[in-house]
XYZ file of N, CA, C and O in Angstrom:
588
model
N 101.368 145.508 123.836
C 102.115 144.994 122.699
C 102.654 143.584 122.985
O 102.638 142.735 122.119
N 103.142 143.384 124.220
C 103.665 142.068 124.577
C 102.551 141.027 124.595
O 102.763 139.878 124.220
N 101.367 141.447 125.008
C 100.223 140.536 125.049
C 99.875 140.058 123.636
O 99.601 138.891 123.407
N 99.884 140.983 122.685
C 99.582 140.650 121.293
C 100.635 139.708 120.723
O 100.306 138.721 120.056
N 101.894 139.971 121.004
C 102.979 139.097 120.536
C 102.831 137.700 121.122
O 102.991 136.692 120.417
N 102.523 137.620 122.398
C 102.334 136.334 123.065
C 101.172 135.560 122.441
O 101.282 134.360 122.174
N 100.074 136.246 122.185
C 98.908 135.587 121.576
C 99.221 135.077 120.169
O 98.785 133.992 119.777
N 99.963 135.845 119.399
C 100.341 135.416 118.046
C 101.237 134.176 118.089
O 101.068 133.249 117.304
N 102.185 134.148 119.005
C 103.072 132.989 119.145
C 102.255 131.752 119.516
O 102.412 130.685 118.926
N 101.363 131.880 120.489
C 100.514 130.760 120.910
C 99.643 130.281 119.744
O 99.504 129.079 119.514
N 99.082 131.221 118.995
C 98.234 130.869 117.855
C 99.000 130.033 116.830
O 98.524 128.997 116.383
N 100.199 130.467 116.469
C 100.978 129.743 115.459
C 101.455 128.385 115.962
O 101.511 127.426 115.204
N 101.785 128.273 117.231
C 102.210 126.991 117.804
C 101.056 125.993 117.753
O 101.203 124.862 117.293
N 99.886 126.395 118.210
C 98.738 125.484 118.230
C 98.208 125.196 116.831
O 97.698 124.118 116.573
N 98.342 126.154 115.935
C 97.906 125.921 114.555
C 98.748 124.803 113.931
O 98.226 123.932 113.252
N 100.044 124.791 114.165
C 100.919 123.754 113.633
C 100.661 122.410 114.294
O 100.792 121.372 113.666
N 100.302 122.401 115.565
C 100.029 121.145 116.262
C 98.786 120.463 115.721
O 98.730 119.243 115.611
N 97.775 121.250 115.393
C 96.502 120.675 114.973
C 96.335 120.625 113.460
O 95.329 120.124 112.977
N 97.280 121.128 112.717
C 97.193 121.068 111.251
C 97.481 119.643 110.807
O 98.564 119.125 111.025
N 96.498 119.002 110.221
C 96.666 117.634 109.742
C 96.905 117.700 108.237
O 95.968 117.809 107.460
N 98.133 117.639 107.850
C 98.501 117.703 106.447
C 98.529 116.284 105.889
O 99.306 115.457 106.334
N 97.658 116.003 104.937
C 97.669 114.702 104.266
C 98.496 114.833 102.992
O 98.438 115.858 102.306
N 99.270 113.802 102.694
C 100.099 113.806 101.496
C 100.277 112.384 101.007
O 100.049 111.425 101.727
N 100.693 112.258 99.754
C 100.866 110.946 99.141
C 102.316 110.492 99.190
O 103.236 111.292 99.043
N 102.507 109.189 99.374
C 103.776 108.505 99.169
C 103.451 107.210 98.431
O 102.282 106.904 98.191
N 104.471 106.459 98.065
C 104.249 105.177 97.389
C 104.983 104.070 98.154
O 105.882 104.346 98.944
N 104.582 102.836 97.888
C 105.230 101.701 98.545
C 106.586 101.454 97.918
O 106.725 101.421 96.700
N 107.599 101.263 98.740
C 108.973 101.119 98.286
C 109.285 99.719 97.761
O 110.094 99.556 96.851
N 108.645 98.700 98.336
C 108.992 97.312 98.019
C 107.825 96.543 97.416
O 106.679 96.979 97.468
N 108.145 95.381 96.895
C 107.147 94.506 96.278
C 106.198 93.915 97.324
O 105.040 93.658 97.034
N 106.674 93.698 98.547
C 105.840 93.168 99.628
C 105.919 94.110 100.829
O 106.996 94.357 101.362
N 104.748 94.622 101.247
C 104.671 95.559 102.364
C 103.507 95.152 103.265
O 102.428 94.817 102.775
N 103.731 95.191 104.580
C 102.694 94.831 105.550
C 101.959 96.074 106.038
O 102.580 97.055 106.430
N 100.633 95.996 106.037
C 99.791 97.022 106.641
C 99.361 96.485 108.002
O 98.761 95.412 108.082
N 99.689 97.209 109.061
C 99.420 96.734 110.429
C 98.253 97.487 111.058
O 97.908 98.582 110.631
N 97.691 96.878 112.109
C 96.545 97.477 112.797
C 96.948 98.642 113.694
O 96.114 99.491 114.008
N 98.201 98.702 114.094
C 98.668 99.784 114.953
C 100.092 100.179 114.624
O 100.757 99.529 113.811
N 100.594 101.245 115.259
C 101.909 101.799 114.929
C 103.084 101.103 115.628
O 103.866 101.738 116.324
N 103.202 99.783 115.426
C 104.306 99.031 116.019
C 104.372 97.663 115.354
O 103.376 97.172 114.820
N 105.558 97.031 115.408
C 105.689 95.682 114.860
C 104.952 94.657 115.723
O 104.746 93.528 115.304
N 104.539 95.060 116.927
C 103.792 94.166 117.815
C 102.348 93.975 117.363
O 101.709 92.996 117.730
N 101.819 94.906 116.588
C 100.435 94.803 116.122
C 100.326 93.788 114.982
O 101.251 93.637 114.190
N 99.170 93.112 114.882
C 99.000 92.124 113.809
C 98.892 92.777 112.425
O 98.527 93.940 112.296
N 99.211 91.992 111.414
C 99.155 92.450 110.022
C 97.719 92.335 109.528
O 97.074 91.293 109.694
N 97.214 93.420 108.913
C 95.863 93.420 108.344
C 95.890 92.957 106.885
O 95.076 92.161 106.473
N 96.827 93.525 106.117
C 96.881 93.294 104.663
C 98.339 93.175 104.237
O 99.205 93.873 104.759
N 98.594 92.313 103.250
C 99.889 92.245 102.576
C 99.738 92.956 101.234
O 98.937 92.521 100.407
N 100.478 94.033 101.027
C 100.483 94.675 99.708
C 101.550 94.002 98.864
O 102.661 93.754 99.336
N 101.237 93.724 97.620
C 102.183 93.072 96.717
C 102.372 93.908 95.449
O 102.485 93.357 94.362
N 102.391 95.214 95.587
C 102.504 96.089 94.429
C 103.454 97.238 94.735
O 103.123 98.150 95.483
N 104.652 97.181 94.167
C 105.624 98.254 94.330
C 105.084 99.522 93.668
O 104.439 99.456 92.624
N 105.334 100.670 94.279
C 104.907 101.996 93.822
C 103.413 102.251 93.970
O 102.901 103.224 93.429
N 102.689 101.409 94.712
C 101.274 101.668 94.959
C 101.152 102.959 95.778
O 101.792 103.092 96.822
N 100.361 103.933 95.320
C 100.240 105.181 96.072
C 99.367 105.008 97.313
O 98.368 104.285 97.283
N 99.772 105.660 98.402
C 99.005 105.655 99.650
C 98.953 107.076 100.194
O 99.894 107.856 100.012
N 97.857 107.405 100.849
C 97.671 108.724 101.433
C 98.080 108.666 102.901
O 97.526 107.880 103.672
N 99.059 109.479 103.289
C 99.532 109.528 104.672
C 98.584 110.425 105.458
O 98.377 111.583 105.092
N 98.029 109.875 106.561
C 97.054 110.621 107.345
C 97.552 111.010 108.732
O 97.078 111.980 109.306
N 98.488 110.236 109.278
C 98.961 110.498 110.644
C 100.331 109.861 110.806
O 100.759 109.072 109.965
N 101.019 110.180 111.900
C 102.308 109.545 112.162
C 102.466 109.262 113.644
O 101.888 109.933 114.489
N 103.256 108.231 113.938
C 103.596 107.864 115.305
C 104.988 107.242 115.265
O 105.162 106.146 114.736
N 105.969 107.948 115.777
C 107.374 107.527 115.722
C 107.764 107.201 114.280
O 107.711 108.069 113.435
N 108.142 105.951 114.007
C 108.587 105.551 112.672
C 107.491 104.900 111.839
O 107.777 104.265 110.833
N 106.250 105.049 112.252
C 105.133 104.488 111.503
C 104.240 105.601 110.970
O 104.133 106.669 111.575
N 103.613 105.335 109.827
C 102.685 106.279 109.226
C 101.339 105.604 109.026
O 101.267 104.478 108.538
N 100.274 106.314 109.408
C 98.925 105.810 109.158
C 98.568 106.162 107.727
O 98.675 107.321 107.326
N 98.132 105.157 106.968
C 97.868 105.369 105.549
C 96.432 104.965 105.207
O 95.767 104.248 105.945
N 95.999 105.469 104.046
C 94.740 105.031 103.435
C 95.053 104.740 101.975
O 95.727 105.532 101.310
N 94.570 103.610 101.475
C 94.822 103.277 100.071
C 93.615 103.651 99.200
O 92.628 104.203 99.697
N 93.691 103.347 97.917
C 92.636 103.725 96.974
C 91.329 102.973 97.202
O 90.291 103.352 96.687
N 91.362 101.905 98.016
C 90.148 101.157 98.354
C 89.656 101.483 99.763
O 88.839 100.768 100.325
N 90.179 102.549 100.351
C 89.831 103.038 101.695
C 90.246 102.099 102.823
O 89.699 102.168 103.920
N 91.209 101.214 102.595
C 91.800 100.423 103.676
C 92.741 101.335 104.447
O 93.505 102.090 103.847
N 92.687 101.267 105.778
C 93.584 102.085 106.591
C 94.387 101.201 107.531
O 93.948 100.108 107.898
N 95.562 101.681 107.900
C 96.433 100.969 108.817
C 97.767 101.679 108.900
O 97.915 102.804 108.422
N 98.746 100.990 109.487
C 100.048 101.593 109.756
C 101.154 100.865 109.002
O 101.177 99.636 108.951
N 102.071 101.645 108.417
C 103.215 101.118 107.677
C 104.482 101.793 108.198
O 104.489 103.001 108.445
N 105.557 101.009 108.338
C 106.846 101.556 108.771
C 107.405 102.464 107.678
O 107.261 102.174 106.483
N 108.065 103.549 108.068
C 108.557 104.530 107.088
C 109.605 103.953 106.131
O 109.772 104.467 105.034
N 110.283 102.884 106.524
C 111.283 102.284 105.644
C 110.630 101.636 104.417
O 111.312 101.351 103.439
N 109.320 101.429 104.457
C 108.596 100.787 103.364
C 107.938 101.803 102.426
O 107.215 101.420 101.519
N 108.191 103.102 102.649
C 107.556 104.154 101.855
C 108.593 104.925 101.045
O 109.737 105.054 101.450
N 108.172 105.424 99.879
C 109.086 106.178 99.029
C 108.366 107.387 98.421
O 107.138 107.469 98.453
N 109.160 108.288 97.847
C 108.605 109.482 97.202
C 108.554 109.349 95.687
O 108.372 110.343 94.986
N 108.696 108.145 95.164
C 108.581 107.924 93.711
C 107.168 108.273 93.277
O 106.196 107.937 93.952
N 107.052 108.917 92.139
C 105.737 109.373 91.679
C 104.996 108.262 90.943
O 105.505 107.698 89.979
N 103.784 107.983 91.432
C 102.926 106.974 90.810
C 101.481 107.282 91.168
O 101.205 107.987 92.140
N 100.560 106.745 90.379
C 99.134 106.970 90.623
C 98.338 105.789 90.089
O 98.843 104.973 89.324
N 97.079 105.743 90.496
C 96.150 104.714 90.033
C 95.012 105.414 89.302
O 94.543 106.477 89.745
N 94.560 104.820 88.203
C 93.429 105.391 87.475
C 92.152 105.128 88.273
O 91.945 104.029 88.769
N 91.313 106.146 88.378
C 90.079 106.017 89.160
C 88.836 105.968 88.279
O 87.730 105.870 88.794
N 89.024 106.028 86.971
C 87.904 105.922 86.037
C 88.237 104.866 84.997
O 89.394 104.619 84.687
N 87.200 104.256 84.458
C 87.372 103.175 83.487
C 87.493 103.724 82.058
O 86.951 104.785 81.741
N 88.180 102.978 81.213
C 88.306 103.264 79.776
C 88.790 104.687 79.489
O 88.138 105.446 78.778
N 89.948 105.032 80.028
C 90.545 106.346 79.807
C 91.628 106.252 78.734
O 92.405 105.307 78.711
N 91.675 107.235 77.868
C 92.616 107.228 76.745
C 93.971 107.784 77.140
O 94.068 108.714 77.942
N 95.022 107.209 76.539
C 96.374 107.772 76.633
C 96.640 108.487 75.312
O 96.463 107.905 74.232
N 97.068 109.746 75.391
C 97.307 110.566 74.211
C 98.796 110.767 73.970
O 99.603 110.684 74.892
N 99.152 111.083 72.699
C 100.545 111.375 72.331
C 101.032 112.680 72.941
O 102.200 112.809 73.297
N 100.145 113.675 73.031
C 100.488 114.998 73.543
C 99.450 115.414 74.587
O 98.361 114.845 74.629
N 99.744 116.415 75.413
C 98.789 116.845 76.434
C 97.629 117.667 75.860
O 97.461 118.847 76.149
N 96.822 117.014 75.027
C 95.669 117.663 74.404
C 94.676 116.593 73.976
O 95.076 115.531 73.482
N 93.387 116.872 74.115
C 92.381 115.898 73.668
C 92.316 115.826 72.150
O 91.704 114.916 71.604
N 92.970 116.758 71.476
C 92.979 116.766 70.015
C 94.149 115.978 69.430
O 94.239 115.801 68.232
N 95.057 115.510 70.296
C 96.157 114.679 69.800
C 95.671 113.241 69.658
O 94.574 112.882 70.103
N 96.497 112.409 69.070
C 96.099 111.042 68.741
C 96.118 110.129 69.986
O 97.159 109.952 70.610
N 94.957 109.514 70.316
C 94.970 108.519 71.393
C 95.507 107.188 70.860
O 95.286 106.845 69.700
N 96.239 106.440 71.710
C 96.809 105.186 71.216
C 96.629 104.004 72.162
O 96.994 102.885 71.818
N 96.054 104.241 73.358
C 95.818 103.126 74.278
C 94.675 103.503 75.224
O 94.356 104.674 75.396
N 94.072 102.473 75.821
C 92.974 102.670 76.767
C 93.383 102.088 78.124
O 93.878 100.965 78.191
N 93.169 102.872 79.177
C 93.474 102.426 80.540
C 92.195 101.995 81.247
O 91.188 102.686 81.195
N 92.258 100.872 81.933
C 91.142 100.404 82.753
C 91.259 101.015 84.149
O 92.324 101.453 84.575
N 90.165 100.983 84.882
C 90.145 101.496 86.251
C 91.055 100.637 87.138
O 91.097 99.429 87.003
N 91.815 101.312 88.022
C 92.697 100.608 88.951
C 94.072 100.306 88.404
O 94.863 99.617 89.042
N 94.424 100.844 87.255
C 95.718 100.598 86.631
C 96.786 101.469 87.284
O 96.616 102.676 87.448
N 97.902 100.859 87.675
C 99.017 101.586 88.281
C 99.859 102.228 87.187
O 100.278 101.557 86.242
N 100.109 103.529 87.315
C 100.868 104.298 86.325
C 102.049 104.978 87.008
O 101.890 105.560 88.078
N 103.212 104.945 86.383
C 104.347 105.742 86.865
C 104.216 107.133 86.255
O 103.943 107.275 85.069
N 104.436 108.132 87.086
C 104.303 109.524 86.655
C 105.688 110.070 86.316
O 106.601 109.993 87.123
N 105.813 110.638 85.118
C 107.085 111.247 84.710
C 107.094 112.749 84.985
O 108.058 113.286 85.511
N 105.996 113.415 84.619
C 105.857 114.839 84.917
C 104.405 115.239 84.729
O 103.649 114.550 84.038
N 104.031 116.339 85.350
C 102.687 116.884 85.184
C 102.793 118.326 84.708
O 103.697 119.054 85.108
N 101.847 118.685 83.839
C 101.855 120.007 83.233
C 100.397 120.459 83.122
O 99.617 119.807 82.418
N 100.048 121.509 83.833
C 98.667 122.000 83.875
C 97.716 120.883 84.307
O 97.846 120.373 85.391
N 96.784 120.489 83.438
C 95.796 119.452 83.775
C 96.193 118.070 83.279
O 95.375 117.147 83.286
N 97.421 117.899 82.830
C 97.860 116.647 82.207
C 99.080 116.068 82.919
O 99.893 116.812 83.463
N 99.212 114.736 82.869
C 100.396 114.064 83.394
C 100.938 113.092 82.355
O 100.167 112.376 81.703
N 102.271 113.093 82.212
C 102.921 112.124 81.337
C 103.181 110.875 82.170
O 103.826 110.934 83.213
N 102.654 109.747 81.689
C 102.718 108.499 82.445
C 103.356 107.404 81.609
O 103.492 107.533 80.390
N 103.730 106.314 82.282
C 104.098 105.092 81.573
C 103.419 103.913 82.266
O 103.353 103.857 83.490
N 102.869 103.041 81.433
C 102.219 101.820 81.890
C 102.740 100.707 80.997
O 102.477 100.699 79.793
N 103.516 99.798 81.584
C 104.181 98.735 80.836
C 104.936 99.336 79.655
O 105.820 100.143 79.857
N 104.567 99.000 78.428
C 105.320 99.497 77.261
C 104.771 100.809 76.701
O 105.332 101.366 75.766
N 103.689 101.327 77.269
C 103.070 102.547 76.766
C 103.522 103.768 77.569
O 103.636 103.717 78.783
N 103.751 104.862 76.849
C 104.118 106.129 77.475
C 103.349 107.227 76.768
O 103.372 107.316 75.546
N 102.631 108.050 77.548
C 101.846 109.122 76.937
C 101.233 110.017 77.991
O 101.640 110.007 79.160
N 100.229 110.786 77.596
C 99.614 111.800 78.444
C 98.175 111.434 78.782
O 97.435 110.960 77.927
N 97.786 111.670 80.051
C 96.403 111.491 80.499
C 95.978 112.715 81.295
O 96.814 113.461 81.807
N 94.662 112.898 81.431
C 94.133 113.993 82.235
C 94.435 113.722 83.709
O 94.308 112.598 84.183
N 94.832 114.749 84.419
C 95.219 114.634 85.822
C 94.060 114.182 86.717
O 94.262 113.474 87.696
N 92.837 114.566 86.359
C 91.694 114.278 87.237
C 91.257 112.805 87.246
O 90.402 112.436 88.038
N 91.844 111.960 86.408
C 91.515 110.528 86.445
C 92.509 109.749 87.301
O 92.407 108.538 87.415
N 93.481 110.472 87.907
C 94.541 109.811 88.670
C 94.388 110.051 90.172
O 93.968 111.135 90.593
N 94.744 109.032 90.956
C 94.770 109.134 92.423
C 96.166 108.730 92.868
O 96.560 107.603 92.652
N 96.915 109.674 93.454
C 98.250 109.327 93.917
C 99.205 110.490 93.946
O 98.803 111.652 93.918
N 100.502 110.143 93.970
C 101.575 111.119 94.066
C 101.896 111.666 92.680
O 102.542 110.994 91.879
N 101.408 112.870 92.375
C 101.581 113.457 91.046
C 102.760 114.417 91.009
O 103.128 115.014 91.940
């Protein structure tokens, strides 16, 4: 019995060590540096100039997070530059914004590919978004980011 308990404990410890959980966050500031490594000593690869741009967190090292953006650029960002505000980017071109979460409701705007949207809430397969002066519903599967 003790052997079985010991094996279960070891299994759960190692499972947590090797579980790579990827999740989304967004950029906190208007200007954020993407670095080649997990320290301020590493050179800057890219300057992001878009607040709330969603990034996929892939790894961590102390106070830095390894991220991937919607264009598959990877690098390291300090955690002080990341936020949990909900935002996403459209991944398909010419997508309609609807008044209600239904394809039978009235569409009133068209989104181009790569458009940054703030997410207000998601319900089933739909998300309520705002883009500049427009606010409405889009299908969840056209969005990449923190929903």
